[in-house]
Tab-separated table of C-alpha atoms in Angstrom:
chain	number	residue	atom	x	y	z
A	1	UNK	CA	-0.024	0.304	-0.105
A	2	UNK	CA	0.957	3.646	-0.614
A	3	UNK	CA	0.200	6.637	0.304
A	4	UNK	CA	0.532	8.983	-2.540
A	5	UNK	CA	-0.670	13.195	-2.201
A	6	UNK	CA	-1.610	15.290	-4.544
A	7	UNK	CA	-1.506	19.020	-4.370
A	8	UNK	CA	-4.650	21.110	-6.840
A	9	UNK	CA	-3.725	24.765	-7.469
A	10	UNK	CA	-5.623	27.181	-9.783
A	11	UNK	CA	-3.442	28.013	-12.854
A	12	UNK	CA	-2.044	31.613	-12.179
A	13	UNK	CA	-4.013	32.835	-15.149
A	14	UNK	CA	-7.345	31.909	-13.076
A	15	UNK	CA	-9.122	34.625	-10.275
A	16	UNK	CA	-8.956	32.198	-7.325
A	17	UNK	CA	-12.604	34.661	-5.393
A	18	UNK	CA	-12.232	32.612	-2.551
A	19	UNK	CA	-8.061	33.612	-2.284
A	20	UNK	CA	-8.997	36.474	-2.935
A	21	UNK	CA	-11.616	36.583	-0.036
A	22	UNK	CA	-9.623	34.707	2.255
A	23	UNK	CA	-6.265	37.326	0.993
A	24	UNK	CA	-9.163	40.566	1.853
A	25	UNK	CA	-9.925	38.359	5.902
A	26	UNK	CA	-6.146	38.420	6.373
A	27	UNK	CA	-5.638	41.738	5.634
A	28	UNK	CA	-8.498	43.894	8.476
A	29	UNK	CA	-7.014	40.664	10.913
A	30	UNK	CA	-3.146	42.809	10.636
A	31	UNK	CA	-1.076	40.801	8.483
A	32	UNK	CA	-0.228	43.467	5.602
A	33	UNK	CA	2.782	41.376	4.917
A	34	UNK	CA	0.864	38.312	3.666
A	35	UNK	CA	0.326	40.117	-0.608
A	36	UNK	CA	-1.030	37.170	-1.782
A	37	UNK	CA	-3.363	33.762	-0.729
A	38	UNK	CA	-4.515	31.723	-3.542
A	39	UNK	CA	-6.492	28.848	-2.218
A	40	UNK	CA	-6.117	25.065	-4.059
A	41	UNK	CA	-7.107	21.309	-2.652
A	42	UNK	CA	-4.560	18.468	-0.564
A	43	UNK	CA	-5.832	14.427	-2.208
A	44	UNK	CA	-4.913	12.187	-0.076
A	45	UNK	CA	-5.243	8.574	-1.485
A	46	UNK	CA	-3.490	5.016	-0.592
A	47	UNK	CA	-3.160	3.276	-3.106
A	48	UNK	CA	-2.326	-1.010	-3.623
A	49	UNK	CA	0.100	-1.209	-5.837
A	50	UNK	CA	3.464	-2.929	-7.034
A	51	UNK	CA	5.022	-0.930	-6.819
A	52	UNK	CA	6.052	3.157	-6.391
A	53	UNK	CA	6.271	3.885	-9.640
A	54	UNK	CA	2.793	1.809	-10.662
A	55	UNK	CA	1.147	3.453	-6.935
A	56	UNK	CA	2.003	7.602	-9.026
A	57	UNK	CA	0.337	5.991	-12.264
A	58	UNK	CA	-2.549	5.238	-10.833
A	59	UNK	CA	-2.654	8.651	-8.337
A	60	UNK	CA	-1.316	10.746	-12.175
A	61	UNK	CA	-4.803	9.144	-13.662
A	62	UNK	CA	-7.323	9.618	-10.925
A	63	UNK	CA	-5.619	13.374	-11.548
A	64	UNK	CA	-6.155	13.247	-14.903
A	65	UNK	CA	-10.338	11.826	-15.093
A	66	UNK	CA	-11.965	13.118	-12.608
A	67	UNK	CA	-9.809	14.906	-9.409
A	68	UNK	CA	-8.263	17.417	-11.112
A	69	UNK	CA	-10.559	19.965	-14.085
A	70	UNK	CA	-7.150	20.958	-16.602
A	71	UNK	CA	-8.704	23.321	-17.476
A	72	UNK	CA	-8.808	25.545	-14.252
A	73	UNK	CA	-6.348	23.752	-12.191
A	74	UNK	CA	-3.254	22.205	-11.982
A	75	UNK	CA	-2.188	18.872	-9.870
A	76	UNK	CA	1.540	17.931	-8.582
A	77	UNK	CA	1.848	14.606	-7.455
A	78	UNK	CA	4.022	15.605	-4.079
A	79	UNK	CA	3.963	12.732	-1.090
A	80	UNK	CA	4.802	8.837	-1.540
A	81	UNK	CA	5.766	6.818	0.910
A	82	UNK	CA	4.534	3.282	1.705
A	83	UNK	CA	2.040	2.611	4.100
A	84	UNK	CA	1.615	-0.010	6.111
B	1	UNK	CA	-44.173	16.532	-29.836
B	2	UNK	CA	-40.852	14.421	-28.801
B	3	UNK	CA	-40.617	13.148	-25.667
B	4	UNK	CA	-38.115	14.691	-22.809
B	5	UNK	CA	-35.570	13.409	-20.383
B	6	UNK	CA	-34.636	15.573	-17.413
B	7	UNK	CA	-32.233	13.344	-15.665
B	8	UNK	CA	-32.412	13.011	-12.077
B	9	UNK	CA	-28.472	13.037	-10.091
B	10	UNK	CA	-28.387	12.530	-6.476
B	11	UNK	CA	-28.765	16.382	-5.254
B	12	UNK	CA	-30.857	17.393	-7.964
B	13	UNK	CA	-33.763	20.036	-7.175
B	14	UNK	CA	-34.490	21.397	-10.241
B	15	UNK	CA	-35.253	18.559	-11.624
B	16	UNK	CA	-38.723	18.765	-11.155
B	17	UNK	CA	-39.519	22.159	-11.870
B	18	UNK	CA	-38.934	21.178	-15.459
B	19	UNK	CA	-40.453	18.836	-15.086
B	20	UNK	CA	-43.401	20.524	-14.396
B	21	UNK	CA	-42.053	23.491	-16.906
B	22	UNK	CA	-42.012	21.010	-20.128
B	23	UNK	CA	-45.019	18.686	-19.115
B	24	UNK	CA	-47.506	20.902	-17.595
B	25	UNK	CA	-46.574	24.915	-18.799
B	26	UNK	CA	-45.835	23.550	-22.742
B	27	UNK	CA	-47.699	20.062	-22.910
B	28	UNK	CA	-44.725	18.210	-23.939
B	29	UNK	CA	-44.178	14.418	-22.819
B	30	UNK	CA	-41.972	14.936	-19.994
B	31	UNK	CA	-40.212	11.928	-17.899
B	32	UNK	CA	-37.524	11.307	-15.564
B	33	UNK	CA	-33.901	9.794	-15.374
B	34	UNK	CA	-32.514	8.212	-12.946
B	35	UNK	CA	-28.751	9.179	-13.102
B	36	UNK	CA	-28.107	4.726	-12.345
B	37	UNK	CA	-29.985	4.011	-15.654
B	38	UNK	CA	-27.720	3.333	-18.620
B	39	UNK	CA	-29.632	4.259	-21.963
B	40	UNK	CA	-32.352	7.665	-22.154
B	41	UNK	CA	-34.322	5.110	-24.131
B	42	UNK	CA	-36.441	7.037	-27.040
B	43	UNK	CA	-36.061	10.571	-25.724
B	44	UNK	CA	-35.893	13.290	-28.616
B	45	UNK	CA	-34.235	15.852	-26.077
B	46	UNK	CA	-32.353	15.810	-22.786
B	47	UNK	CA	-32.723	18.207	-19.689
B	48	UNK	CA	-29.813	17.785	-17.074
B	49	UNK	CA	-31.294	19.938	-13.942
B	50	UNK	CA	-29.759	22.060	-11.695
B	51	UNK	CA	-29.793	21.461	-8.006
B	52	UNK	CA	-26.076	20.160	-6.340
B	53	UNK	CA	-25.823	17.041	-8.094
B	54	UNK	CA	-23.464	14.434	-5.124
B	55	UNK	CA	-23.114	17.478	-3.072
B	56	UNK	CA	-21.505	19.762	-5.283
B	57	UNK	CA	-18.172	17.400	-4.433
B	58	UNK	CA	-15.309	18.093	-5.509
B	59	UNK	CA	-16.119	20.850	-8.069
B	60	UNK	CA	-19.384	21.163	-9.129
B	61	UNK	CA	-20.680	18.607	-11.544
B	62	UNK	CA	-17.525	17.018	-11.236
B	63	UNK	CA	-19.521	13.601	-10.477
B	64	UNK	CA	-22.546	13.246	-11.988
B	65	UNK	CA	-20.527	13.690	-14.873
B	66	UNK	CA	-19.781	10.410	-14.503
B	67	UNK	CA	-23.064	8.722	-14.088
B	68	UNK	CA	-24.052	5.483	-16.011
B	69	UNK	CA	-26.785	8.041	-17.678
B	70	UNK	CA	-23.991	10.738	-18.994
B	71	UNK	CA	-22.303	8.125	-21.360
B	72	UNK	CA	-25.517	7.843	-22.779
B	73	UNK	CA	-25.111	11.538	-22.649
B	74	UNK	CA	-22.577	12.027	-24.793
B	75	UNK	CA	-23.691	9.684	-27.340
B	76	UNK	CA	-26.664	10.991	-27.579
B	77	UNK	CA	-25.185	14.844	-27.661
B	78	UNK	CA	-23.148	13.388	-30.735
B	79	UNK	CA	-25.557	11.915	-32.590
B	80	UNK	CA	-26.681	16.017	-32.556
B	81	UNK	CA	-29.354	15.096	-30.139
B	82	UNK	CA	-30.501	18.084	-28.003
B	83	UNK	CA	-29.479	18.907	-24.673
B	84	UNK	CA	-29.519	21.260	-22.565
B	85	UNK	CA	-28.222	21.904	-19.243
B	86	UNK	CA	-29.065	24.475	-16.854
B	87	UNK	CA	-27.233	26.135	-13.675
B	88	UNK	CA	-25.817	22.536	-12.307
B	89	UNK	CA	-26.307	20.698	-15.069
B	90	UNK	CA	-24.313	23.842	-16.576
B	91	UNK	CA	-21.964	22.271	-14.538
B	92	UNK	CA	-21.766	18.993	-15.375
B	93	UNK	CA	-21.847	19.460	-18.721
B	94	UNK	CA	-18.561	20.950	-19.053
B	95	UNK	CA	-16.874	18.592	-16.417
B	96	UNK	CA	-18.526	15.961	-19.296
B	97	UNK	CA	-16.210	17.699	-22.096
B	98	UNK	CA	-20.047	18.620	-24.504
B	99	UNK	CA	-18.850	22.267	-23.639
B	100	UNK	CA	-15.716	24.307	-23.037
B	101	UNK	CA	-15.064	25.996	-19.855
B	102	UNK	CA	-15.469	25.866	-16.580
B	103	UNK	CA	-16.900	27.319	-13.305
B	104	UNK	CA	-15.623	29.732	-11.146
B	105	UNK	CA	-16.933	30.571	-7.488
B	106	UNK	CA	-18.747	33.213	-7.705
B	107	UNK	CA	-17.038	37.123	-7.773
B	108	UNK	CA	-17.453	38.650	-3.916
B	109	UNK	CA	-18.370	34.492	-2.983
B	110	UNK	CA	-21.954	35.150	-2.655
B	111	UNK	CA	-24.670	33.322	-3.560
B	112	UNK	CA	-26.518	34.734	-6.299
B	113	UNK	CA	-30.614	34.253	-6.062
B	114	UNK	CA	-32.067	36.352	-8.303
B	115	UNK	CA	-34.184	37.904	-11.505
B	116	UNK	CA	-31.638	38.710	-14.002
B	117	UNK	CA	-32.062	40.084	-17.529
B	118	UNK	CA	-30.275	37.737	-20.196
B	119	UNK	CA	-29.594	38.940	-24.290
B	120	UNK	CA	-30.714	36.616	-26.501
B	121	UNK	CA	-27.506	36.780	-28.956
B	122	UNK	CA	-27.693	33.795	-31.276
B	123	UNK	CA	-30.874	32.653	-33.101
B	124	UNK	CA	-29.463	30.415	-34.900
B	125	UNK	CA	-29.954	27.132	-32.337
B	126	UNK	CA	-32.528	25.089	-31.855
B	127	UNK	CA	-33.123	26.214	-28.196
B	128	UNK	CA	-33.237	29.903	-29.303
B	129	UNK	CA	-34.778	30.134	-32.675
B	130	UNK	CA	-38.702	30.978	-32.155
B	131	UNK	CA	-36.346	34.892	-30.031
B	132	UNK	CA	-36.009	37.804	-32.064
B	133	UNK	CA	-31.895	38.526	-31.659
B	134	UNK	CA	-31.226	40.982	-28.911
B	135	UNK	CA	-34.540	40.431	-27.279
B	136	UNK	CA	-33.757	40.792	-23.184
B	137	UNK	CA	-35.282	37.690	-21.269
B	138	UNK	CA	-35.780	37.673	-17.235
B	139	UNK	CA	-34.933	34.822	-16.011
B	140	UNK	CA	-33.869	34.443	-12.419
B	141	UNK	CA	-30.418	32.405	-11.609
B	142	UNK	CA	-29.580	31.213	-8.165
B	143	UNK	CA	-25.426	29.882	-7.623
B	144	UNK	CA	-22.962	30.220	-6.263
B	145	UNK	CA	-19.906	28.447	-8.606
B	146	UNK	CA	-21.655	30.488	-11.979
B	147	UNK	CA	-18.053	32.583	-12.823
B	148	UNK	CA	-17.821	31.262	-16.014
B	149	UNK	CA	-13.599	30.761	-16.616
B	150	UNK	CA	-12.525	29.773	-20.319
B	151	UNK	CA	-8.270	30.111	-21.814
B	152	UNK	CA	-8.103	33.501	-23.384
B	153	UNK	CA	-7.757	31.424	-27.471
B	154	UNK	CA	-10.790	29.355	-26.086
B	155	UNK	CA	-12.644	32.318	-25.045
B	156	UNK	CA	-11.767	33.314	-29.186
B	157	UNK	CA	-12.355	30.564	-30.531
B	158	UNK	CA	-16.291	30.294	-29.239
B	159	UNK	CA	-17.011	33.906	-29.880
B	160	UNK	CA	-16.097	33.718	-33.501
B	161	UNK	CA	-17.956	30.927	-33.847
B	162	UNK	CA	-21.461	32.205	-32.159
B	163	UNK	CA	-21.342	29.956	-29.524
B	164	UNK	CA	-22.230	32.919	-26.884
B	165	UNK	CA	-26.085	32.541	-26.959
B	166	UNK	CA	-26.697	34.424	-23.845
B	167	UNK	CA	-24.754	37.195	-21.783
B	168	UNK	CA	-25.839	38.858	-18.499
B	169	UNK	CA	-27.016	42.403	-19.598
B	170	UNK	CA	-29.315	45.678	-17.929
B	171	UNK	CA	-33.001	46.035	-18.436
B	172	UNK	CA	-32.552	47.354	-21.425
B	173	UNK	CA	-29.665	45.066	-22.831
B	174	UNK	CA	-26.736	46.443	-22.705
B	175	UNK	CA	-23.899	44.302	-20.732
B	176	UNK	CA	-21.565	45.534	-19.325
B	177	UNK	CA	-19.889	45.414	-15.642
B	178	UNK	CA	-22.683	45.985	-13.152
B	179	UNK	CA	-25.061	43.883	-14.547
B	180	UNK	CA	-22.494	41.081	-13.999
B	181	UNK	CA	-24.113	38.521	-11.022
B	182	UNK	CA	-21.084	36.337	-10.905
B	183	UNK	CA	-16.985	37.873	-12.563
B	184	UNK	CA	-18.097	35.067	-15.847
B	185	UNK	CA	-15.520	36.726	-18.257
B	186	UNK	CA	-17.671	38.339	-21.429
B	187	UNK	CA	-20.791	38.604	-18.895
B	188	UNK	CA	-21.524	34.748	-20.404
B	189	UNK	CA	-24.644	33.484	-18.654
B	190	UNK	CA	-24.925	30.790	-22.150
B	191	UNK	CA	-23.043	28.724	-24.853
B	192	UNK	CA	-23.289	26.082	-26.635
B	193	UNK	CA	-21.542	23.585	-28.305
B	194	UNK	CA	-19.700	24.189	-31.640
B	195	UNK	CA	-22.637	21.809	-33.135
B	196	UNK	CA	-25.292	24.075	-31.985
B	197	UNK	CA	-26.788	21.078	-30.156
B	198	UNK	CA	-25.863	21.321	-27.031
B	199	UNK	CA	-27.244	24.664	-24.514
B	200	UNK	CA	-25.546	25.779	-20.781
B	201	UNK	CA	-27.386	28.488	-19.229
B	202	UNK	CA	-26.458	29.481	-15.526
B	203	UNK	CA	-29.550	30.926	-15.304
B	204	UNK	CA	-33.387	28.573	-14.657
B	205	UNK	CA	-35.500	29.398	-17.545
B	206	UNK	CA	-37.770	26.620	-16.066
B	207	UNK	CA	-38.959	28.589	-13.195
B	208	UNK	CA	-39.422	31.077	-15.641
B	209	UNK	CA	-42.814	29.048	-17.114
B	210	UNK	CA	-45.673	31.516	-15.257
B	211	UNK	CA	-46.814	34.272	-14.902
B	212	UNK	CA	-47.529	34.093	-11.032
B	213	UNK	CA	-43.929	33.481	-10.740
B	214	UNK	CA	-43.043	36.699	-12.422
B	215	UNK	CA	-42.084	35.728	-15.962
B	216	UNK	CA	-43.123	33.656	-18.474
B	217	UNK	CA	-39.744	34.738	-20.829
B	218	UNK	CA	-38.405	30.967	-20.176
B	219	UNK	CA	-40.846	29.239	-22.121
B	220	UNK	CA	-40.107	31.045	-24.924
B	221	UNK	CA	-36.461	28.493	-24.756
B	222	UNK	CA	-38.434	25.282	-24.241
B	223	UNK	CA	-40.989	26.472	-27.013
B	224	UNK	CA	-38.226	26.805	-29.726
B	225	UNK	CA	-36.943	23.765	-29.049
B	226	UNK	CA	-40.212	22.014	-28.989
B	227	UNK	CA	-40.620	23.745	-32.026
B	228	UNK	CA	-37.160	21.787	-33.335
B	229	UNK	CA	-38.080	18.811	-32.296
B	230	UNK	CA	-41.594	18.705	-34.104
B	231	UNK	CA	-39.942	20.362	-37.850
B	232	UNK	CA	-37.605	17.244	-36.858
């Protein structure tokens, strides 16, 4: 079993209304040194696979087919570890 | 008169409104099709209704798009069958790749539930053939994620192909930023595919088919569709 993390972020060219609103709230709280906020998703998968490559392949397909929408999002497979 | 399939997903909540508008107001042969069905049966047109299919988990429409019946909707649409996606139905059609682009959260993050004005940009579709070009329709919206976005080259393409069917406008038909309820690029409220047989729109025509609801303009879209089915 492998644990795989997928980070999904809005493409840089896409406006992020949720990030913008959160940024505004942080400004109001006085965190004026924070200049921008972009909000994404973190998806953790537990994948049964023979080896690391097969686990990453499965995660890659899951991201392309369902988890990320590549019209507006990028994804990055971030973290992999063998789980017990 | 043709038969119209109204899809039902877990979390659909405008399915009955669409059914009512088509069957009782327009007099069409409407019926529900549960999302687990493998086929649409002998439907002549399909409505993908609004709501919160699968609780909008992951992204609006992202999971519904893989429902069994959606495979048949893709087949039906590819064969030229007319499909209307309303609100969440529009989001499902975007996720299914039947229409170009994607939806973001509304700018200013408000769930917008109000009557809006739409300018009819194109009348060369099965859904708008009975409407005069430029006519302003009064139809309500109700959504949190209707902020239409697409890469610049896609926007250029859909504009060049005349695929933008409805834009948010003021009561006089002026398309301007103040009339845009959600931040959609170029005030886009509804588009068709290149073949013009698939329409997605955020506003709810099924909620604007009876005078008691404040507007009957939604009927123009359904009557265009039903006339199209009769001729076809």
